mmCIF file of C-alpha atoms in Angstrom:
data_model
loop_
_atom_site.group_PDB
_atom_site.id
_atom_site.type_symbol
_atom_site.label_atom_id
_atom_site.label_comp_id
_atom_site.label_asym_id
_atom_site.label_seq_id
_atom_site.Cartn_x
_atom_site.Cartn_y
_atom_site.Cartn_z
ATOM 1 C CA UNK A 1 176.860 -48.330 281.259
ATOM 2 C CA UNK A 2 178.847 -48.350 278.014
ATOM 3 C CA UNK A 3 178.221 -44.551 276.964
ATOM 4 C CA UNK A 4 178.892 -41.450 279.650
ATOM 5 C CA UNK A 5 177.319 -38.123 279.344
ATOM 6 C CA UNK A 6 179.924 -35.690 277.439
ATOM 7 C CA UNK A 7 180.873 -38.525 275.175
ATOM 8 C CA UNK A 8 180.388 -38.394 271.114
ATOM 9 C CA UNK A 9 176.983 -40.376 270.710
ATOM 10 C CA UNK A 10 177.489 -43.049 268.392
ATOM 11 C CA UNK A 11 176.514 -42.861 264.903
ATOM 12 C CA UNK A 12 173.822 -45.285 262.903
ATOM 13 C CA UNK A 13 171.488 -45.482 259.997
ATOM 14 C CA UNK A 14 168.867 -47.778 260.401
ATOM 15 C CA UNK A 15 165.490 -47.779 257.986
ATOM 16 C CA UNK A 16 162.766 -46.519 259.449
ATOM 17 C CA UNK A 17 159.097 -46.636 259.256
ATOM 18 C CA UNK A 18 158.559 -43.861 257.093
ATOM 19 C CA UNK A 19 160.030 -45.474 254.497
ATOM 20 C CA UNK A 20 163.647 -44.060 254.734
ATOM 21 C CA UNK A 21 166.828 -44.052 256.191
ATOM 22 C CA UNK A 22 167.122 -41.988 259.109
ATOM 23 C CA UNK A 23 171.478 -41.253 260.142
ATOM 24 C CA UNK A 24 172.269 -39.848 263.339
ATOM 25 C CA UNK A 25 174.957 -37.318 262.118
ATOM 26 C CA UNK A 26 172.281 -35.710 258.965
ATOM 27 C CA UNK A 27 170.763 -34.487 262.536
ATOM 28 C CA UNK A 28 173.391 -32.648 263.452
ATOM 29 C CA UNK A 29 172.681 -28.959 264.483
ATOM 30 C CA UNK A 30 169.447 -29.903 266.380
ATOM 31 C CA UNK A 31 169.450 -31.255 269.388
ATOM 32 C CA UNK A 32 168.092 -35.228 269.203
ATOM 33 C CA UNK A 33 166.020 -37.649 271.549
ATOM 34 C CA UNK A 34 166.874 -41.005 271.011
ATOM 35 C CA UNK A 35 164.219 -43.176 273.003
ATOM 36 C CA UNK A 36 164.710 -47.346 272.673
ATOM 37 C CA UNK A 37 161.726 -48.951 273.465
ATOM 38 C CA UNK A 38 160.674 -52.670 273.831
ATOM 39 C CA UNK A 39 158.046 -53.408 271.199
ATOM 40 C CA UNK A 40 156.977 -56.950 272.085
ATOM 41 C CA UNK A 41 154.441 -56.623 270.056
ATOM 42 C CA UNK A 42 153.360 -58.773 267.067
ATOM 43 C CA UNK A 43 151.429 -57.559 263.945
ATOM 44 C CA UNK A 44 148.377 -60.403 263.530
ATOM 45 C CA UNK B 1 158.442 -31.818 270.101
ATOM 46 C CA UNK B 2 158.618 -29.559 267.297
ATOM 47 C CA UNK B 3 158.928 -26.414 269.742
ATOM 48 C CA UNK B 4 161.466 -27.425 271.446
ATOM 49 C CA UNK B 5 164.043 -28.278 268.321
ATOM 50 C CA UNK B 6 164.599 -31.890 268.928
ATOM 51 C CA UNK B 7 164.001 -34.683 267.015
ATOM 52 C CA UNK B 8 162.534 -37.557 267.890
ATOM 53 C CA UNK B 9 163.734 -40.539 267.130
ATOM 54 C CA UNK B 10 162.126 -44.280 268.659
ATOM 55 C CA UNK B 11 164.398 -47.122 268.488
ATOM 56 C CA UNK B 12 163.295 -50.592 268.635
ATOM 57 C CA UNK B 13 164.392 -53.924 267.390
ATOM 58 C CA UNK B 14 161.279 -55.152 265.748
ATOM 59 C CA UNK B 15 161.738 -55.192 261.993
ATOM 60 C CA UNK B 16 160.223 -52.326 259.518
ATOM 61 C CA UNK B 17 156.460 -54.220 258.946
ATOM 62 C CA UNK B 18 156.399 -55.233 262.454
ATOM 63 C CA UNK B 19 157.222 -50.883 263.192
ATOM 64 C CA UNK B 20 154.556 -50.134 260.385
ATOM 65 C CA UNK B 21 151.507 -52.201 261.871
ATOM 66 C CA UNK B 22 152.427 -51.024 264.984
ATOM 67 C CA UNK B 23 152.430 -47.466 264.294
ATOM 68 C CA UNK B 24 149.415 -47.803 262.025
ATOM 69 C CA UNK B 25 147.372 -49.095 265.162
ATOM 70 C CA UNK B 26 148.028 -46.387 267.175
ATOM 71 C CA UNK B 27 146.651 -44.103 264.664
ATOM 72 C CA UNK B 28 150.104 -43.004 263.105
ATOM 73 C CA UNK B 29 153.325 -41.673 264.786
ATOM 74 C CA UNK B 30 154.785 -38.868 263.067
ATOM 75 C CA UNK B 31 158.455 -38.977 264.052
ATOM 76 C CA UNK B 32 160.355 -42.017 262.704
ATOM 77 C CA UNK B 33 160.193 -45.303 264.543
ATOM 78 C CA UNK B 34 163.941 -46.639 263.659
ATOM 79 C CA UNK B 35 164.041 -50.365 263.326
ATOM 80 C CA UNK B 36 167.256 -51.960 265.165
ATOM 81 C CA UNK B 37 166.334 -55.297 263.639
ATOM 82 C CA UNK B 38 169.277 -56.378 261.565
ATOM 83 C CA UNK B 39 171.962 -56.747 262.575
ATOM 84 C CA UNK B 40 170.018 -57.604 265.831
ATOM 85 C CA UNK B 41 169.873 -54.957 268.035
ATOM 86 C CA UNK B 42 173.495 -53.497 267.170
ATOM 87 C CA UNK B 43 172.259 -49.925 267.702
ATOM 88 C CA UNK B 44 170.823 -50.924 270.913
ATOM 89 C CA UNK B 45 174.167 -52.426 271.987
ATOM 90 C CA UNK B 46 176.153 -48.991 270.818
ATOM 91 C CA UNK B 47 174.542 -48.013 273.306
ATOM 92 C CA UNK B 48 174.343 -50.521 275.769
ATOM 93 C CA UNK B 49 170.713 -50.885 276.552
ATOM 94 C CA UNK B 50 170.329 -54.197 274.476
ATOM 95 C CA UNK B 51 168.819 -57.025 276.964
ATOM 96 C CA UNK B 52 170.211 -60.356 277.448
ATOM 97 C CA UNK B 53 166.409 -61.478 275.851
ATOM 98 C CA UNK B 54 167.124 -60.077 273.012
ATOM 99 C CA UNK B 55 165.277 -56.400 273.703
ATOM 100 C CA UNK B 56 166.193 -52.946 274.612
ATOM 101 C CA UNK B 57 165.808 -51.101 277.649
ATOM 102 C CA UNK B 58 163.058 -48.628 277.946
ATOM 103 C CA UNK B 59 165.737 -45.829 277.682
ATOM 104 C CA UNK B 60 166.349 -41.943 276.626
ATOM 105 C CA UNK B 61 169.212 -40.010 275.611
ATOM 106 C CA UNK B 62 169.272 -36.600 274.729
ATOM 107 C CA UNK B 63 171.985 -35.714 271.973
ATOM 108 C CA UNK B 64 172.903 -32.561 271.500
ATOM 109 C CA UNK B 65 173.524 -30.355 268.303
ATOM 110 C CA UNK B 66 176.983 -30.995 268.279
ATOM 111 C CA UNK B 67 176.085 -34.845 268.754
ATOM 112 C CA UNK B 68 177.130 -34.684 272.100
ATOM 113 C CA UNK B 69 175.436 -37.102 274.750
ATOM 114 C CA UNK B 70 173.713 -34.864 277.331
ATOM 115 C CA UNK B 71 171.235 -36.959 278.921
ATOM 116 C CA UNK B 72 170.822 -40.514 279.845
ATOM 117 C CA UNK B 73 167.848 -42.064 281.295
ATOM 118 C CA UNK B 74 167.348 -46.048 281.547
ATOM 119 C CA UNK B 75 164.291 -46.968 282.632
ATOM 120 C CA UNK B 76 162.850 -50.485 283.995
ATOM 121 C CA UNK B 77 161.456 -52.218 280.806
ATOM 122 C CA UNK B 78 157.636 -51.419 282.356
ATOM 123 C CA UNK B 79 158.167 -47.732 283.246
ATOM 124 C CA UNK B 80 157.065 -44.834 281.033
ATOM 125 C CA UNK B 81 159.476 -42.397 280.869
ATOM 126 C CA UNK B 82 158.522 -39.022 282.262
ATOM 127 C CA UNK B 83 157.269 -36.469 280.075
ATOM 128 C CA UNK B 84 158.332 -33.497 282.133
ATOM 129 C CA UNK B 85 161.457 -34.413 283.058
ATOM 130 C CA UNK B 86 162.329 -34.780 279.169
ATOM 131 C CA UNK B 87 161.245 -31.586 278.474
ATOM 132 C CA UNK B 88 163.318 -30.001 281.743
ATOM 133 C CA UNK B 89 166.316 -31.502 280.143
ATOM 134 C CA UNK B 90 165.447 -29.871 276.870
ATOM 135 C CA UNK B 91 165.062 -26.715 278.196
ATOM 136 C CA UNK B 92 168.959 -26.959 280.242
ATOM 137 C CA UNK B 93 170.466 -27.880 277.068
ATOM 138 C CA UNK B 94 168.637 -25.124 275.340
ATOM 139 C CA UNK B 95 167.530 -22.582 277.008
ATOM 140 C CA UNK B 96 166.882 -19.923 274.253
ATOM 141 C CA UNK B 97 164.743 -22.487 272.193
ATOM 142 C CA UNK B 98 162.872 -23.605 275.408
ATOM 143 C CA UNK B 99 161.995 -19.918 276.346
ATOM 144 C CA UNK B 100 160.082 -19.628 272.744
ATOM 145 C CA UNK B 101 158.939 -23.129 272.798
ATOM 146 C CA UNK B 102 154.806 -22.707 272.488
ATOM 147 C CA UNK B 103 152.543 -23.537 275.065
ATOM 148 C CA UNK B 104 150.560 -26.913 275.424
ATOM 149 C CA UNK B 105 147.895 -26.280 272.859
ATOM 150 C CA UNK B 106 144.164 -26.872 274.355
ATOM 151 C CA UNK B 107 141.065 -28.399 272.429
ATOM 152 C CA UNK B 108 140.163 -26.649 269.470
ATOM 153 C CA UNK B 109 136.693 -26.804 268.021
ATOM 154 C CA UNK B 110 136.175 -29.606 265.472
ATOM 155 C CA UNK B 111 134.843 -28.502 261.964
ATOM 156 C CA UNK B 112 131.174 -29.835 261.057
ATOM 157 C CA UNK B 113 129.318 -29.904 258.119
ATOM 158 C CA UNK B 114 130.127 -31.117 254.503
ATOM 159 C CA UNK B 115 132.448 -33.705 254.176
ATOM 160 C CA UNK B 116 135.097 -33.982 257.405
ATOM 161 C CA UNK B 117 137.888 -36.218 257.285
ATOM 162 C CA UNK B 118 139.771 -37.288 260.095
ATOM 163 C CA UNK B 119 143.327 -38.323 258.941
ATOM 164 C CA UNK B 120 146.912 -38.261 259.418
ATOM 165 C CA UNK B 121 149.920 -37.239 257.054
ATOM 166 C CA UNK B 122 150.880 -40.891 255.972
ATOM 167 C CA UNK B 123 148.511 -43.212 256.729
ATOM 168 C CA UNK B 124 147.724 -45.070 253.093
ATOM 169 C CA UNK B 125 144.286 -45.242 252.806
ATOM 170 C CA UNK B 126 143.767 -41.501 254.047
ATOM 171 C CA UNK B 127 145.766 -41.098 250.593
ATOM 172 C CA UNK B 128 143.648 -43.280 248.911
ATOM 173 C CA UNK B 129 140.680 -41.806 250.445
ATOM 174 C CA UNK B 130 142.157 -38.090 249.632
ATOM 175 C CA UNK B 131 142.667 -39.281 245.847
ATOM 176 C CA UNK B 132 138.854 -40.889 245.859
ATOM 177 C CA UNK B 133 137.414 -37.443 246.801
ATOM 178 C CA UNK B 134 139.462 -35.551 244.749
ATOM 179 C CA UNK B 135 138.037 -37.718 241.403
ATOM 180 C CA UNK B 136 134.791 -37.091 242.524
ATOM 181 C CA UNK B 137 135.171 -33.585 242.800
ATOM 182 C CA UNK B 138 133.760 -33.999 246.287
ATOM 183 C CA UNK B 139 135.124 -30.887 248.640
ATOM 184 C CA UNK B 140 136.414 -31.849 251.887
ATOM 185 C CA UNK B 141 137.854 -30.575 255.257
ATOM 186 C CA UNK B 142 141.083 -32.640 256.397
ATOM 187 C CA UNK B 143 141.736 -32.781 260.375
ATOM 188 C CA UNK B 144 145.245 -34.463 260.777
ATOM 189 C CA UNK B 145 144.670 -36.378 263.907
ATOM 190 C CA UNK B 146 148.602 -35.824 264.909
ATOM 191 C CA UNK B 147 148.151 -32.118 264.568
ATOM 192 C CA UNK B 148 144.173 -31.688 266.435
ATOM 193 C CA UNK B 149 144.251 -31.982 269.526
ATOM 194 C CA UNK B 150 141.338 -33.569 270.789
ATOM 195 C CA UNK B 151 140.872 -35.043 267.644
ATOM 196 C CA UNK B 152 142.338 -38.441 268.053
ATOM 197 C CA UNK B 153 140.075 -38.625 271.034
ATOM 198 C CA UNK B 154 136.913 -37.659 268.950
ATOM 199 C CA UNK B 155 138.076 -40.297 266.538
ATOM 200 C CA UNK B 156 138.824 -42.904 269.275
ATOM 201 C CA UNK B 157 135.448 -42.328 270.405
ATOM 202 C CA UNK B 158 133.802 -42.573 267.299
ATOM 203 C CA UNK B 159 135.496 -46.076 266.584
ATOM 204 C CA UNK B 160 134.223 -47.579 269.619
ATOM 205 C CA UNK B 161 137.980 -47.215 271.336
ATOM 206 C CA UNK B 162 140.100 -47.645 268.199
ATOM 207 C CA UNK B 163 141.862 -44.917 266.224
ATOM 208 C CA UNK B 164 140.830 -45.968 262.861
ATOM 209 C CA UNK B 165 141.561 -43.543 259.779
ATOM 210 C CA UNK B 166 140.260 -42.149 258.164
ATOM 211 C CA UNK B 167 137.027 -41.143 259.827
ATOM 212 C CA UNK B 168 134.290 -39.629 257.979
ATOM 213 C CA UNK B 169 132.017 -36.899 259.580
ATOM 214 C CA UNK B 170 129.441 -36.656 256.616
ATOM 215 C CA UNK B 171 126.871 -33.763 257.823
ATOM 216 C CA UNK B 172 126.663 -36.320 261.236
ATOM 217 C CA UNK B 173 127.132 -39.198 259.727
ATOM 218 C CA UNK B 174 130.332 -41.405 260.770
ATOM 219 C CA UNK B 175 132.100 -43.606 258.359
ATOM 220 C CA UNK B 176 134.888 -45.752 259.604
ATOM 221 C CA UNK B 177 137.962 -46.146 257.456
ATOM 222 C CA UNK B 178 137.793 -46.084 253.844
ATOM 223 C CA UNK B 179 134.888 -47.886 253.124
ATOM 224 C CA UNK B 180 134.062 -46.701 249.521
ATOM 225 C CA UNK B 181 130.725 -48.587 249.789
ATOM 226 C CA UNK B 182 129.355 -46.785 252.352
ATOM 227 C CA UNK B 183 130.610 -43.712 251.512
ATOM 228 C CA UNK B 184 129.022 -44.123 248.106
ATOM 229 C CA UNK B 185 125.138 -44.833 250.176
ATOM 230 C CA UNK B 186 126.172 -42.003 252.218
ATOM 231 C CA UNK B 187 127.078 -39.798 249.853
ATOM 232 C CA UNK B 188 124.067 -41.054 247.765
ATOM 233 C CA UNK B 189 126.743 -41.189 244.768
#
């Protein structure tokens, strides 16, 4: 486990699929859940 | 979420398109679906749930408003994370948001008659669809899917299983998608 409770989450931008950018910090003063998820999925 | 003042955010390393179909053919997700694509997976290893294959872990964390980590949850790549649990967390973290969080809205009663269209916020050809009535001068009743409840069920049901919108309740009549023929011989227009 790289990242420990307490600890600063790491920051990111990454597009999104509602057409913009979405950065971690803009999101500061309300509380965030980050889920990762495994796709493996492919469009036809 | 919306109660409970926390953002969603999904995180996956498919690229943008890939996020888009995908989203689109579950009827629309209305938080942002973050694509970790380029450089591969680099969020995902930030946070060390990228896979040796390439994927991420099935996992949660729960920042806080100060950006704080609060809550980490890995999960085996087939689990679904628990709903309940999420929201417990939610509630430690923030108690005095939790407390006036609403409760789990129940099935409200569907609109009928005129034109009904079953929709969500994004999806492209409900905005097509929106733009073809308004032309027309056609009135209409909008049902965001995302926002119904019971309504993506009513729609699923309707589209023999899939979640196709929009979904046209004319007076009874269901048109899938935004099929401007048949809403024309519906319509009689």
């Amino acid at each position: 486990m790289k990242l420990k409770l307490g600890q600063a989450a790491p920051d990111f931008t990454l597009p999104s699929h509602l057409e913009k950018d979405v950065t971690l910090s803009d999101l500061r003063g309300s509380n965030v859940l980050i889920a990762f998820f495994p796709l493996a999925w492919t469009p036809v | 979420m919306a109660g409970w003042n926390a953002q969603v955010l999904g995180i996956s390393v498919d690229s943008v398109p890939c996020l888009i179909a995908w989203a689109e053919s579950l009827g629309g997700i209305n938080y942002p679906l973050l694509s970790d694509f380029w450089p591969h997976g680099a969020v995902a290893d930030q946070y060390g749930v990228l896979r040796d294959d390439g994927k991420s872990e099935r996992a949660l964390f729960i920042i806080d408003k100060k950006g704080i980590i609060r809550y980490i949850d890995i999960h085996d790549i087939d689990d679904q994370p628990d709903n309940e649990e999420i929201f417990a967390e939610l509630r430690r973290i923030d108690p005095e948001k939790a407390a006036s969080a609403p409760p789990v809205p129940k099935s409200v009663e569907l609109p009928k008659g005129g034109i009904v269209m079953y929709c969500t916020k994004w999806c492209v050809d409900c905005r097509k669809a929106r733009v073809w009535l308004q032309e027309r001068n056609l009135e209409y009743t909008e049902v965001d899917i995302n926002a119904t409840p019971g309504a993506g069920q009513q729609v699923r049901e309707w589209g023999d299983g899939h979640l196709i919108t929009p979904t046209f309740d004319i007076e009874g009549t269901i048109v899938l998608d935004f099929d401007e023929q048949r809403l024309k011989e519906v319509l009689g227009k």
